[in-house]
Amino acid sequence: MSVLTVAVVVALLCGDSASAATDLIHHEVLDENGDFLLFWTYDGAQIELEARVRTRGWVGLGLSPNGGMPGSDIVIGWVKDGQAYLTDRYADEKALPPEDESQDWELLSGYENDTHTVLRFKRKLQTCDVRDRVINKDTQRVLWAWNDRDPDDVTGPAYHTHRGVRSSILLRNDIEAESLPNVIRSHDVVMTNTAIPSKQTTYWCKLVEMPPLQTKHHIFKVQPVITPGNEGVVHHILVYKCHINPNRTAAPQEHPGHECFTPNMPLDWKECYQGNLIAVWGIGTGDLSFPSHVGYPIGDEDDGGQVLMEVHYDNPEQKEGMTDNSGLRLLYTPELRQHDVGVLLVSQSVDHALVIPPRAVEYNVDNFCHQECLDTFLDEAGEPVQVFGVMPHAHLLAKKMRTTLIRDGVETVLSSDDNYDFNLQYIRMLEEEVTIKKGDTIMTRCTYNSEHKTEPVYGGLSTENEMCDSFLFYYPRMSLRWCESHAHPLNILGFAGVQEIGSEAPVFIDSIPIVKPANMSNMTYLDVVESIVWGQDKAQQYSQHLRSGNFVSRCGGKMQTDGDTILYTKESLLPHPTVPAAAPVFTCSTSSGTVGPQLSAPLPFMAVMTSLTILFTL
């Protein structure tokens, strides 16, 4: 659903009563038709929600471990004869959930009109009830449902007539503009009647002309403009700022663009990937507003007046005949802010060096931005940088994601999600900015579940492949654009008994020659990996093997001093903190004393999201 559509739905359905929810600063439309609106606010102890649903029957809202009914924490309410009712329930199976012995949701108010039922209720974030889901900063699978009839006095709520699930982050730190600039301009960077290919994964590129600017401006807000009906297919969008090249192959505005990285795409369009990211958007994300002291620069000395838009179409049903005009609306102003925004990608290399063994319940992959690389670009910048937002990105097997900083051996968490969902590529704005300075190392960890797979899953562009990325939003902007790392090929192959590989590094890891032992010299890289008899124990042994061996790290950026693109490559061990970040511990007091972690720590629901692409793909 487009931003405009959401705004219209909220305005029309809420009408004059919208003022009643002005204290509820967050809201989402849970269904595609705009019939179920959810408003909420929270503090450090509790959350308060208001459901506004187009029905005069019962309304249900739940928190699920995986998007299904079993194991879900559910609240069902209704209004009958002017009286509002609310019940706290727990689903053991796909059936009417029985009422919970501990009624932890508290009804605050409720009413209905000719078209809608409105219920407001609240709950502690941590109730100490083992049947209640802990509400924290992880992605939540929010169930919604309703029936157009009130519950029967004897049999209770009838089977739902409408239901669905939407991933959301309830405890979010959205940035609302404190004050808008006096002069606001906008420009749409969008596709033009692009035919979406009838295949699962497509990366589509289009070169877009920007408005001519005589002076530097700042982008202060980015809004998605998604073609109605394509919300589930447009997975993410990247916009790269092209450097000056008066001879770059141009295309008229009505040109639909080309599939990225194919012979049809002009070679000089690829130059734009060497520019900085202007905007990043992923499915499930709404508007992106920058803090009031930062903005993304356009119209400055290195602006070529063009941007390259890359859209990832995820079309698993391989539908035909779909046309797209989606993109991003850039709001900008000549009223400059204090700092220029930068976006840094920290990722695992997107190739067969990323191996997710099959039958693994929790398989960890670590990548990092080496401190020597950071030091080089921080030296040039002349000052530390401040991170204010993080966007994690991986694909379907990822269940947890975490971005951390290691300084003097001490690990600090920038962002973490123990319930990651590929269908919610959400930018997490930090409650407090984090300083990155010389000597620091940035780490990203992805945790995958591949227990249903029978073959390894490799890194790659397709949704069926995997990635492990973090986009860091920071200021002031430095020249560094990306960092990536991967286990050294000999580290990977050594697990299967390879003793020596060719000394000359090939362009592709698949082409690495195996030298010793002699009986493996006729095998390819993939032959070796796929000869391993995988199982849960073997997968964990492989993970530990990689973590104790050598890694290759690379980074790149356009240095201001000489204008050249700098590539930095180093071989080293994987960084390990001497003081790991402490896991969050939840405890609660009861009449019998303090409840231990088995009652209060996040349940499996929290350990199962709200990404996007990598610098050259995503």
Coordinates of C-alpha atoms in Angstrom, one line a residue:
M1 CA 0.0 0.0 0.0
S2 CA 1.4 3.3 -1.0
V3 CA 2.1 6.1 1.5
L4 CA -0.6 8.2 -0.1
T5 CA -3.1 5.4 0.1
V6 CA -2.3 4.8 3.8
A7 CA -2.8 8.5 4.6
V8 CA -6.1 8.6 2.8
V9 CA -7.3 5.4 4.6
V10 CA -6.3 6.8 8.0
A11 CA -8.1 10.1 7.3
L12 CA -11.3 8.6 5.9
L13 CA -11.7 5.7 8.3
C14 CA -10.8 7.6 11.4
G15 CA -12.6 10.8 10.4
D16 CA -13.3 13.3 13.2
S17 CA -12.5 10.7 15.8
A18 CA -8.8 10.6 14.8
S19 CA -8.1 13.2 17.5
A20 CA -8.9 10.6 20.1
A21 CA -5.7 8.8 19.1
T22 CA -3.3 11.8 18.9
D23 CA -1.5 10.4 22.0
L24 CA -0.8 7.2 20.1
I25 CA 2.2 8.3 18.0
H26 CA 2.7 5.1 15.9
H27 CA 0.2 3.6 13.5
E28 CA 0.1 0.9 10.8
V29 CA -2.5 -0.4 8.4
L30 CA -2.4 -4.2 8.9
D31 CA -4.4 -5.4 5.9
E32 CA -4.1 -4.5 2.2
N33 CA -7.6 -3.0 2.1
G34 CA -7.1 -0.6 5.0
D35 CA -9.8 -2.2 7.1
F36 CA -7.7 -2.9 10.2
L37 CA -5.8 0.1 11.6
L38 CA -3.6 -0.2 14.6
F39 CA -2.4 2.8 16.7
W40 CA 0.0 2.6 19.7
T41 CA 2.4 4.2 22.0
Y42 CA 4.7 2.8 24.7
D43 CA 7.1 3.6 27.5
G44 CA 9.7 1.6 29.4
A45 CA 7.1 -0.5 31.2
Q46 CA 3.9 -0.9 29.0
I47 CA 2.4 -0.6 25.6
E48 CA -1.0 0.9 24.8
L49 CA -2.8 0.0 21.6
E50 CA -6.0 1.0 19.8
A51 CA -7.5 -1.2 17.1
R52 CA -9.9 0.4 14.6
V53 CA -11.6 -2.2 12.4
R54 CA -14.3 -2.1 9.8
T55 CA -16.6 -4.5 11.5
R56 CA -19.4 -4.5 14.1
G57 CA -18.4 -7.9 15.3
W58 CA -15.4 -9.2 17.3
V59 CA -11.8 -8.1 16.7
G60 CA -8.7 -10.1 17.3
L61 CA -5.0 -9.2 17.6
G62 CA -2.1 -11.5 18.4
L63 CA 1.7 -11.9 18.7
S64 CA 2.9 -15.1 16.9
P65 CA 6.2 -17.0 17.0
N66 CA 6.1 -17.5 13.3
G67 CA 3.0 -16.1 11.7
G68 CA 0.8 -19.1 12.6
M69 CA -1.8 -19.6 15.4
P70 CA -0.1 -22.2 17.7
G71 CA 2.0 -20.5 20.4
S72 CA 0.4 -17.1 19.8
D73 CA -0.5 -14.6 22.5
I74 CA -4.0 -13.3 21.5
V75 CA -6.5 -10.7 22.6
I76 CA -10.1 -10.8 21.4
G77 CA -12.6 -7.9 22.0
W78 CA -16.0 -6.6 20.9
V79 CA -18.7 -4.1 21.7
K80 CA -22.2 -5.4 22.4
D81 CA -25.2 -3.4 23.4
G82 CA -22.9 -0.4 24.1
Q83 CA -20.7 -2.5 26.4
A84 CA -17.0 -3.2 25.5
Y85 CA -15.4 -6.6 26.3
L86 CA -11.8 -7.9 26.1
T87 CA -10.3 -11.3 26.7
D88 CA -6.7 -12.4 26.9
R89 CA -6.1 -15.8 25.2
Y90 CA -3.4 -18.2 24.2
A91 CA -3.5 -20.5 21.2
D92 CA -2.2 -24.1 21.6
E93 CA -3.4 -25.1 18.2
K94 CA -5.4 -24.0 15.1
A95 CA -8.6 -23.6 17.0
L96 CA -10.5 -21.0 19.1
P97 CA -7.8 -20.0 21.7
P98 CA -9.0 -20.5 25.3
E99 CA -8.9 -17.6 27.7
D100 CA -5.6 -17.3 29.6
E101 CA -5.7 -17.8 33.4
S102 CA -3.9 -14.5 33.8
Q103 CA -5.8 -11.7 32.1
D104 CA -2.9 -9.3 31.4
W105 CA -4.5 -7.2 28.7
E106 CA -6.5 -4.3 30.3
L107 CA -9.4 -2.8 28.4
L108 CA -9.4 1.0 28.5
S109 CA -12.3 1.9 26.3
G110 CA -14.4 0.7 23.4
Y111 CA -17.2 1.7 21.1
E112 CA -18.7 1.0 17.7
N113 CA -20.4 3.2 15.1
D114 CA -22.2 2.3 11.9
T115 CA -19.1 0.8 10.3
H116 CA -16.3 0.3 12.8
T117 CA -15.4 -1.2 16.2
V118 CA -12.8 0.7 18.2
L119 CA -11.0 -0.9 21.2
R120 CA -8.2 0.6 23.3
F121 CA -6.2 -1.7 25.6
K122 CA -2.8 -1.9 27.3
R123 CA -0.4 -4.5 28.7
K124 CA 3.0 -4.6 30.4
L125 CA 5.9 -5.3 28.0
Q126 CA 7.0 -8.1 30.3
T127 CA 4.1 -9.8 32.2
C128 CA 6.0 -12.8 33.7
D129 CA 3.2 -15.0 32.3
V130 CA 4.7 -17.8 30.3
R131 CA 1.8 -17.6 27.9
D132 CA 2.5 -14.0 27.1
R133 CA 5.0 -12.9 24.5
V134 CA 7.6 -10.5 25.6
I135 CA 7.3 -7.2 23.7
N136 CA 10.7 -5.9 22.9
K137 CA 12.6 -4.3 20.0
D138 CA 12.6 -7.4 17.9
T139 CA 10.4 -7.9 14.9
Q140 CA 6.9 -9.0 15.9
R141 CA 4.6 -11.2 13.8
V142 CA 1.3 -9.4 14.4
L143 CA -1.8 -11.5 13.7
W144 CA -5.1 -9.7 12.9
A145 CA -8.6 -11.1 12.5
W146 CA -12.2 -10.3 12.8
N147 CA -15.7 -11.6 12.3
D148 CA -18.7 -9.5 11.5
R149 CA -20.7 -11.0 14.3
D150 CA -20.3 -10.6 18.1
P151 CA -19.4 -13.8 20.0
D152 CA -22.2 -16.1 21.0
D153 CA -22.9 -16.0 24.8
V154 CA -22.4 -19.8 25.0
T155 CA -20.0 -20.9 22.2
G156 CA -17.9 -17.7 22.2
P157 CA -16.3 -16.1 19.1
A158 CA -17.1 -17.8 15.8
Y159 CA -14.4 -18.6 13.2
H160 CA -12.8 -15.5 11.7
T161 CA -14.1 -14.2 8.4
H162 CA -10.9 -12.2 7.8
R163 CA -7.4 -12.8 9.0
G164 CA -3.8 -12.1 8.2
V165 CA -0.3 -11.5 9.6
R166 CA 2.0 -8.5 9.3
S167 CA 5.5 -8.2 10.6
S168 CA 6.1 -5.0 12.6
I169 CA 8.5 -3.4 15.1
L170 CA 6.3 -2.1 17.9
L171 CA 9.1 -0.6 20.0
R172 CA 10.5 1.7 17.4
N173 CA 12.4 5.0 17.5
D174 CA 10.8 6.8 14.6
I175 CA 12.1 10.2 13.8
E176 CA 9.4 12.8 13.4
A177 CA 10.4 16.2 11.9
E178 CA 10.7 18.8 14.7
S179 CA 10.2 21.5 12.1
L180 CA 10.0 21.4 8.4
P181 CA 12.2 23.6 6.2
N182 CA 10.7 26.8 4.8
V183 CA 11.6 25.7 1.3
I184 CA 10.7 22.1 0.3
R185 CA 11.2 20.6 -3.1
S186 CA 10.6 17.0 -4.2
H187 CA 11.7 14.7 -7.0
D188 CA 10.4 11.3 -7.9
V189 CA 12.9 8.6 -8.8
V190 CA 10.6 6.0 -10.3
M191 CA 10.3 3.3 -12.9
T192 CA 8.3 4.0 -16.0
N193 CA 5.9 1.3 -17.2
T194 CA 8.5 -1.3 -16.4
A195 CA 7.4 -4.9 -17.2
I196 CA 8.2 -7.0 -14.2
P197 CA 9.8 -10.3 -15.5
S198 CA 7.9 -13.5 -14.7
K199 CA 10.8 -15.0 -12.6
Q200 CA 11.4 -15.1 -8.9
T201 CA 14.3 -12.7 -8.6
T202 CA 15.1 -9.7 -10.8
Y203 CA 17.3 -6.7 -10.2
W204 CA 16.2 -3.9 -12.5
C205 CA 18.2 -0.7 -13.1
K206 CA 17.2 2.7 -14.5
L207 CA 19.2 5.9 -14.9
V208 CA 17.2 8.9 -13.8
E209 CA 18.0 12.6 -14.3
M210 CA 17.9 14.8 -11.3
P211 CA 16.7 18.4 -11.3
P212 CA 19.5 20.8 -12.2
L213 CA 20.8 22.5 -9.0
Q214 CA 23.2 25.4 -8.9
T215 CA 23.9 25.0 -5.2
K216 CA 24.1 22.2 -2.6
H217 CA 20.9 20.9 -1.2
H218 CA 20.0 18.4 1.5
I219 CA 17.6 15.5 1.2
F220 CA 15.8 15.4 4.5
K221 CA 13.1 12.8 3.9
V222 CA 12.6 9.7 1.6
Q223 CA 9.1 8.4 0.8
P224 CA 8.2 5.1 -1.0
V225 CA 6.0 5.4 -4.0
I226 CA 4.8 1.9 -4.6
T227 CA 2.5 1.0 -7.5
P228 CA -0.8 -0.3 -6.0
G229 CA -0.9 -4.1 -6.3
N230 CA 2.9 -4.4 -6.5
E231 CA 3.5 -4.1 -2.7
G232 CA 4.4 -7.8 -2.3
V233 CA 6.7 -7.8 -5.4
V234 CA 8.8 -4.6 -4.9
H235 CA 11.2 -5.9 -2.2
H236 CA 13.7 -3.1 -2.0
I237 CA 15.0 -0.1 -3.8
L238 CA 18.5 1.5 -3.8
V239 CA 19.4 4.8 -5.3
Y240 CA 23.1 5.6 -6.2
K241 CA 24.5 9.0 -6.8
C242 CA 26.4 9.1 -10.1
H243 CA 29.6 11.1 -10.4
I244 CA 30.1 13.6 -13.2
N245 CA 30.4 12.0 -16.7
P246 CA 29.0 14.1 -19.5
N247 CA 29.3 11.2 -21.9
R248 CA 27.3 8.7 -19.8
T249 CA 24.7 6.9 -21.9
A250 CA 21.4 8.7 -21.2
A251 CA 17.9 7.4 -21.6
P252 CA 14.6 9.3 -21.9
Q253 CA 12.4 9.5 -18.8
E254 CA 9.9 7.1 -20.4
H255 CA 12.6 4.5 -21.0
P256 CA 11.8 1.4 -18.7
G257 CA 15.4 0.7 -17.9
H258 CA 17.4 -2.6 -18.1
E259 CA 17.9 -5.7 -16.1
C260 CA 21.0 -5.0 -14.0
F261 CA 24.3 -6.7 -14.7
T262 CA 23.3 -7.9 -18.1
P263 CA 24.7 -7.0 -21.6
N264 CA 21.7 -4.8 -22.3
M265 CA 22.6 -2.5 -19.4
P266 CA 25.0 0.2 -20.6
L267 CA 28.5 -0.3 -19.2
D268 CA 28.9 3.3 -18.1
W269 CA 25.8 3.0 -15.8
K270 CA 27.9 0.7 -13.6
E271 CA 30.1 3.7 -12.8
C272 CA 27.2 4.9 -10.6
Y273 CA 27.8 2.0 -8.2
Q274 CA 31.1 3.7 -7.3
G275 CA 29.0 6.7 -6.0
N276 CA 27.4 6.9 -2.6
L277 CA 24.0 5.6 -1.7
I278 CA 21.5 8.4 -1.7
A279 CA 18.5 6.3 -0.5
V280 CA 17.7 2.8 0.8
W281 CA 14.2 1.4 1.1
G282 CA 12.9 -2.1 1.9
I283 CA 9.6 -3.8 2.1
G284 CA 7.7 -3.0 5.2
T285 CA 9.4 0.3 5.7
G286 CA 7.5 3.6 5.5
D287 CA 9.0 7.1 5.2
L288 CA 12.6 7.7 6.2
S289 CA 13.2 11.0 8.0
F290 CA 16.7 12.1 8.9
P291 CA 17.4 13.7 12.2
S292 CA 17.1 17.5 12.1
H293 CA 20.9 18.0 12.2
V294 CA 21.7 15.9 9.1
G295 CA 20.8 15.6 5.4
Y296 CA 22.0 13.8 2.3
P297 CA 23.9 16.2 0.0
I298 CA 22.9 16.6 -3.7
G299 CA 24.0 19.4 -6.0
D300 CA 27.5 19.4 -4.5
E301 CA 30.8 19.3 -6.4
D302 CA 30.8 15.6 -7.1
D303 CA 27.1 15.4 -8.2
G304 CA 26.8 14.3 -11.8
G305 CA 23.1 15.2 -12.0
Q306 CA 22.0 11.6 -12.4
V307 CA 21.1 8.7 -10.1
L308 CA 21.0 5.0 -10.7
M309 CA 17.9 3.3 -9.3
E310 CA 18.1 -0.4 -8.6
V311 CA 14.9 -2.3 -7.7
H312 CA 14.7 -5.9 -6.5
Y313 CA 11.6 -7.6 -7.7
D314 CA 10.7 -10.7 -5.7
N315 CA 8.1 -12.6 -7.8
P316 CA 8.0 -16.1 -6.3
E317 CA 4.7 -17.0 -8.1
Q318 CA 6.3 -15.8 -11.4
K319 CA 3.2 -13.8 -12.2
E320 CA 3.0 -12.4 -15.8
G321 CA 1.8 -9.1 -17.1
M322 CA 2.8 -6.9 -14.1
T323 CA 3.8 -3.3 -14.8
D324 CA 5.6 -1.2 -12.3
N325 CA 6.0 2.6 -11.7
S326 CA 7.4 2.3 -8.2
G327 CA 10.3 4.3 -6.8
L328 CA 11.2 6.8 -4.1
R329 CA 10.2 10.4 -3.6
L330 CA 13.1 12.6 -2.4
L331 CA 12.2 15.6 -0.4
Y332 CA 15.1 18.2 -0.3
T333 CA 15.8 21.8 0.6
P334 CA 18.4 24.5 0.1
E335 CA 18.4 25.1 3.8
L336 CA 21.5 23.1 4.7
R337 CA 21.7 21.2 7.9
Q338 CA 24.8 20.8 10.1
H339 CA 26.1 17.5 8.7
D340 CA 26.1 15.4 5.5
V341 CA 24.7 11.9 5.8
G342 CA 26.7 8.9 4.7
V343 CA 25.6 5.2 4.2
L344 CA 28.2 2.4 4.9
L345 CA 27.6 -1.2 3.9
V346 CA 29.2 -3.9 6.0
S347 CA 28.6 -7.3 4.4
Q348 CA 29.6 -10.9 3.7
S349 CA 30.8 -11.3 0.1
V350 CA 27.9 -12.3 -2.1
D351 CA 29.2 -15.5 -3.7
H352 CA 29.9 -19.1 -2.9
A353 CA 32.2 -18.1 0.0
L354 CA 29.0 -17.8 2.0
V355 CA 28.0 -21.4 2.7
I356 CA 24.9 -22.2 4.8
P357 CA 25.0 -26.0 5.6
P358 CA 21.7 -27.9 5.5
R359 CA 19.9 -29.2 8.6
A360 CA 21.3 -26.5 10.8
V361 CA 19.0 -25.0 13.5
E362 CA 21.2 -22.0 14.4
Y363 CA 24.1 -21.4 12.1
N364 CA 26.1 -18.2 12.6
V365 CA 27.9 -16.2 10.0
D366 CA 30.2 -13.2 10.9
N367 CA 31.6 -10.5 8.8
F368 CA 33.4 -7.3 9.7
C369 CA 34.8 -4.0 8.6
H370 CA 38.5 -4.2 9.5
Q371 CA 39.9 -1.5 11.8
E372 CA 42.8 -0.7 9.5
C373 CA 40.3 0.0 6.7
L374 CA 38.2 2.2 8.9
D375 CA 41.3 4.0 10.2
T376 CA 42.4 4.9 6.6
F377 CA 39.1 6.7 5.9
L378 CA 38.6 8.1 9.3
D379 CA 42.1 9.6 9.0
E380 CA 41.1 11.3 5.8
A381 CA 37.8 12.5 7.3
G382 CA 39.8 14.0 10.3
E383 CA 37.1 13.1 12.9
P384 CA 35.0 10.3 14.2
V385 CA 31.6 9.5 12.8
Q386 CA 28.2 9.1 14.5
V387 CA 25.9 6.2 13.6
F388 CA 22.2 7.1 14.0
G389 CA 20.5 4.2 12.2
V390 CA 21.1 0.6 11.0
M391 CA 19.3 -1.5 8.4
P392 CA 20.0 -5.2 8.5
H393 CA 19.4 -7.3 5.4
A394 CA 19.5 -11.1 4.7
H395 CA 17.2 -13.5 3.0
L396 CA 14.7 -16.3 3.8
L397 CA 16.9 -18.5 6.1
A398 CA 18.0 -15.6 8.4
K399 CA 16.3 -15.7 11.9
K400 CA 18.6 -13.3 13.9
M401 CA 20.7 -10.3 12.9
R402 CA 23.1 -8.2 15.0
T403 CA 25.5 -5.3 14.3
T404 CA 28.1 -4.6 16.9
L405 CA 31.1 -2.4 17.6
I406 CA 34.4 -3.6 19.1
R407 CA 36.6 -1.1 20.8
D408 CA 39.6 -2.1 23.0
G409 CA 38.1 -5.6 23.1
V410 CA 34.7 -4.4 24.5
E411 CA 31.7 -5.2 22.3
T412 CA 28.7 -2.8 22.1
V413 CA 25.5 -3.7 20.3
L414 CA 24.3 -1.1 17.7
S415 CA 21.3 -3.1 16.5
S416 CA 19.9 -6.5 17.1
D417 CA 16.8 -8.5 16.1
D418 CA 16.3 -12.0 17.3
N419 CA 13.1 -12.5 15.2
Y420 CA 14.2 -11.2 11.8
D421 CA 11.8 -11.4 8.9
F422 CA 12.8 -11.1 5.3
N423 CA 9.5 -9.3 4.6
L424 CA 10.3 -6.4 6.9
Q425 CA 13.4 -4.5 5.8
Y426 CA 13.2 -1.9 8.5
I427 CA 15.7 0.9 9.3
R428 CA 16.2 1.0 13.0
M429 CA 16.9 4.5 14.3
L430 CA 19.1 4.3 17.4
E431 CA 17.9 5.8 20.7
E432 CA 21.4 7.2 21.2
E433 CA 24.0 7.8 18.5
V434 CA 27.1 5.6 18.6
T435 CA 30.6 7.1 17.9
I436 CA 32.9 5.2 15.5
K437 CA 36.5 6.2 15.8
K438 CA 40.0 5.0 14.9
G439 CA 40.8 1.5 16.3
D440 CA 37.2 0.3 16.1
T441 CA 35.9 -2.7 14.3
I442 CA 32.3 -3.1 13.0
M443 CA 30.8 -6.6 13.1
T444 CA 27.7 -8.1 11.6
R445 CA 26.4 -11.5 12.6
C446 CA 23.6 -13.4 10.9
T447 CA 22.0 -16.5 12.3
Y448 CA 20.3 -18.9 9.9
N449 CA 17.9 -21.9 10.2
S450 CA 18.3 -24.4 7.4
E451 CA 16.9 -27.5 9.1
H452 CA 14.5 -28.0 6.2
K453 CA 17.2 -27.9 3.6
T454 CA 18.9 -31.0 2.2
E455 CA 21.7 -29.1 0.2
P456 CA 23.9 -26.1 1.1
V457 CA 22.6 -22.6 0.4
Y458 CA 25.2 -20.2 -1.0
G459 CA 25.5 -16.5 -1.1
G460 CA 23.9 -14.8 -4.1
L461 CA 21.4 -12.4 -5.6
S462 CA 18.4 -14.6 -5.7
T463 CA 15.9 -14.7 -2.8
E464 CA 16.7 -18.4 -2.6
N465 CA 20.4 -17.6 -2.0
E466 CA 21.6 -15.7 1.1
M467 CA 23.1 -12.5 2.2
C468 CA 24.4 -11.0 5.5
D469 CA 24.5 -7.2 5.4
S470 CA 24.2 -4.1 7.6
F471 CA 23.6 -0.6 6.2
L472 CA 24.9 2.0 8.7
F473 CA 23.5 5.6 8.5
Y474 CA 26.0 8.0 9.9
Y475 CA 27.5 11.5 9.8
P476 CA 29.6 13.3 8.8
R477 CA 30.0 11.5 5.5
M478 CA 33.4 10.0 4.8
S479 CA 34.7 8.5 1.5
L480 CA 34.3 4.9 2.7
R481 CA 31.4 3.2 0.9
W482 CA 31.6 -0.5 1.7
C483 CA 33.4 -3.2 3.7
E484 CA 33.0 -6.9 3.1
S485 CA 34.7 -10.0 4.4
H486 CA 34.6 -13.8 4.0
A487 CA 36.4 -16.9 5.3
H488 CA 39.6 -17.5 3.3
P489 CA 39.0 -20.1 0.6
L490 CA 41.6 -22.5 2.2
N491 CA 39.8 -22.0 5.5
I492 CA 36.6 -23.1 3.9
L493 CA 38.1 -26.0 1.9
G494 CA 40.4 -27.1 4.7
F495 CA 37.3 -28.3 6.7
A496 CA 37.0 -31.0 4.0
G497 CA 40.6 -32.0 4.0
V498 CA 42.1 -29.6 1.3
Q499 CA 45.7 -28.8 2.2
E500 CA 46.8 -26.4 -0.5
I501 CA 45.2 -24.3 -3.2
G502 CA 46.6 -22.2 -6.1
S503 CA 48.6 -19.2 -5.0
E504 CA 47.1 -16.8 -7.7
A505 CA 43.7 -15.6 -6.6
P506 CA 41.1 -16.2 -9.4
V507 CA 38.3 -13.8 -10.2
F508 CA 35.7 -16.2 -8.9
I509 CA 36.0 -18.4 -5.9
D510 CA 34.5 -21.3 -7.9
S511 CA 37.6 -21.3 -10.1
I512 CA 40.1 -21.8 -7.3
P513 CA 42.5 -24.7 -8.2
I514 CA 43.0 -27.4 -5.6
V515 CA 46.7 -28.5 -5.4
K516 CA 46.8 -30.9 -2.4
P517 CA 46.1 -33.6 -1.6
A518 CA 46.6 -35.1 -5.0
N519 CA 43.4 -37.2 -4.8
M520 CA 41.3 -34.0 -4.6
S521 CA 43.2 -32.0 -7.3
N522 CA 40.6 -32.8 -9.9
M523 CA 37.7 -31.5 -7.8
T524 CA 36.2 -28.0 -8.0
Y525 CA 35.4 -25.7 -5.1
L526 CA 31.7 -26.8 -5.2
D527 CA 32.6 -30.4 -5.5
V528 CA 34.5 -30.2 -2.3
V529 CA 31.8 -28.3 -0.4
E530 CA 29.1 -30.6 -1.6
S531 CA 31.1 -33.7 -0.7
I532 CA 30.7 -33.0 3.0
V533 CA 28.1 -35.1 4.7
W534 CA 26.2 -32.4 6.5
G535 CA 24.2 -32.6 9.7
Q536 CA 23.4 -30.4 12.7
D537 CA 26.6 -31.4 14.5
K538 CA 28.7 -31.1 11.3
A539 CA 27.3 -27.6 10.6
Q540 CA 28.3 -26.4 14.1
Q541 CA 31.8 -27.9 13.7
Y542 CA 32.1 -26.1 10.4
S543 CA 31.1 -22.8 11.9
Q544 CA 33.6 -23.1 14.7
H545 CA 36.3 -24.2 12.2
L546 CA 35.7 -21.0 10.1
R547 CA 35.7 -18.7 13.1
S548 CA 39.1 -19.9 14.2
G549 CA 40.7 -19.6 10.8
N550 CA 41.7 -16.8 8.4
F551 CA 39.4 -14.3 6.8
V552 CA 39.8 -12.0 3.9
S553 CA 38.5 -8.4 4.3
R554 CA 38.1 -5.8 1.6
C555 CA 36.7 -2.2 1.5
G556 CA 36.4 0.6 -1.0
G557 CA 35.7 4.3 -1.3
K558 CA 36.6 7.3 -3.4
M559 CA 39.3 9.2 -1.6
Q560 CA 38.9 13.0 -1.6
T561 CA 42.6 13.6 -1.8
D562 CA 43.3 11.9 -5.1
G563 CA 39.9 11.1 -6.5
D564 CA 40.7 7.4 -7.1
T565 CA 38.7 4.5 -5.9
I566 CA 40.7 2.8 -3.2
L567 CA 40.4 -1.0 -2.7
Y568 CA 41.9 -2.3 0.6
T569 CA 42.4 -6.0 1.0
K570 CA 43.8 -7.8 4.1
E571 CA 44.0 -11.3 5.4
S572 CA 43.5 -11.7 9.2
L573 CA 41.8 -13.7 11.9
L574 CA 38.1 -13.0 12.6
P575 CA 38.0 -10.3 15.3
H576 CA 36.7 -11.6 18.7
P577 CA 35.8 -9.3 21.6
T578 CA 37.5 -10.0 24.9
V579 CA 34.4 -8.6 26.7
P580 CA 31.3 -9.7 24.7
A581 CA 28.1 -7.7 24.9
A582 CA 25.9 -9.0 27.6
A583 CA 22.6 -10.5 26.5
P584 CA 19.5 -8.7 27.8
V585 CA 18.1 -10.3 31.0
F586 CA 14.5 -9.9 32.0
T587 CA 13.5 -10.6 35.6
C588 CA 10.3 -9.9 37.3
S589 CA 9.1 -10.1 40.9
T590 CA 6.2 -12.2 42.0
S591 CA 4.7 -13.0 45.4
S592 CA 7.0 -16.0 45.7
G593 CA 10.2 -14.1 44.7
T594 CA 12.1 -13.4 41.6
V595 CA 11.2 -15.3 38.5
G596 CA 14.1 -16.8 36.7
P597 CA 15.0 -16.5 33.0
Q598 CA 12.8 -19.5 32.0
L599 CA 9.8 -17.4 32.7
S600 CA 11.0 -13.9 31.8
A601 CA 13.5 -14.2 29.0
P602 CA 12.2 -13.8 25.4
L603 CA 10.5 -17.0 24.4
P604 CA 11.2 -18.8 21.1
F605 CA 9.0 -16.3 19.4
M606 CA 11.7 -13.8 20.1
A607 CA 14.4 -16.1 18.8
V608 CA 13.0 -16.9 15.4
M609 CA 12.3 -10.0 10.7
T610 CA 10.4 -5.6 9.9
S611 CA 17.1 -5.1 4.1
L612 CA 17.7 -5.2 1.1
T613 CA 20.6 -5.5 -1.2
I614 CA 24.3 -5.2 -1.0
L615 CA 26.3 -2.5 -2.6
F616 CA 26.4 -4.0 -6.0
T617 CA 23.2 -6.1 -5.8
L618 CA 20.9 -6.5 -2.8

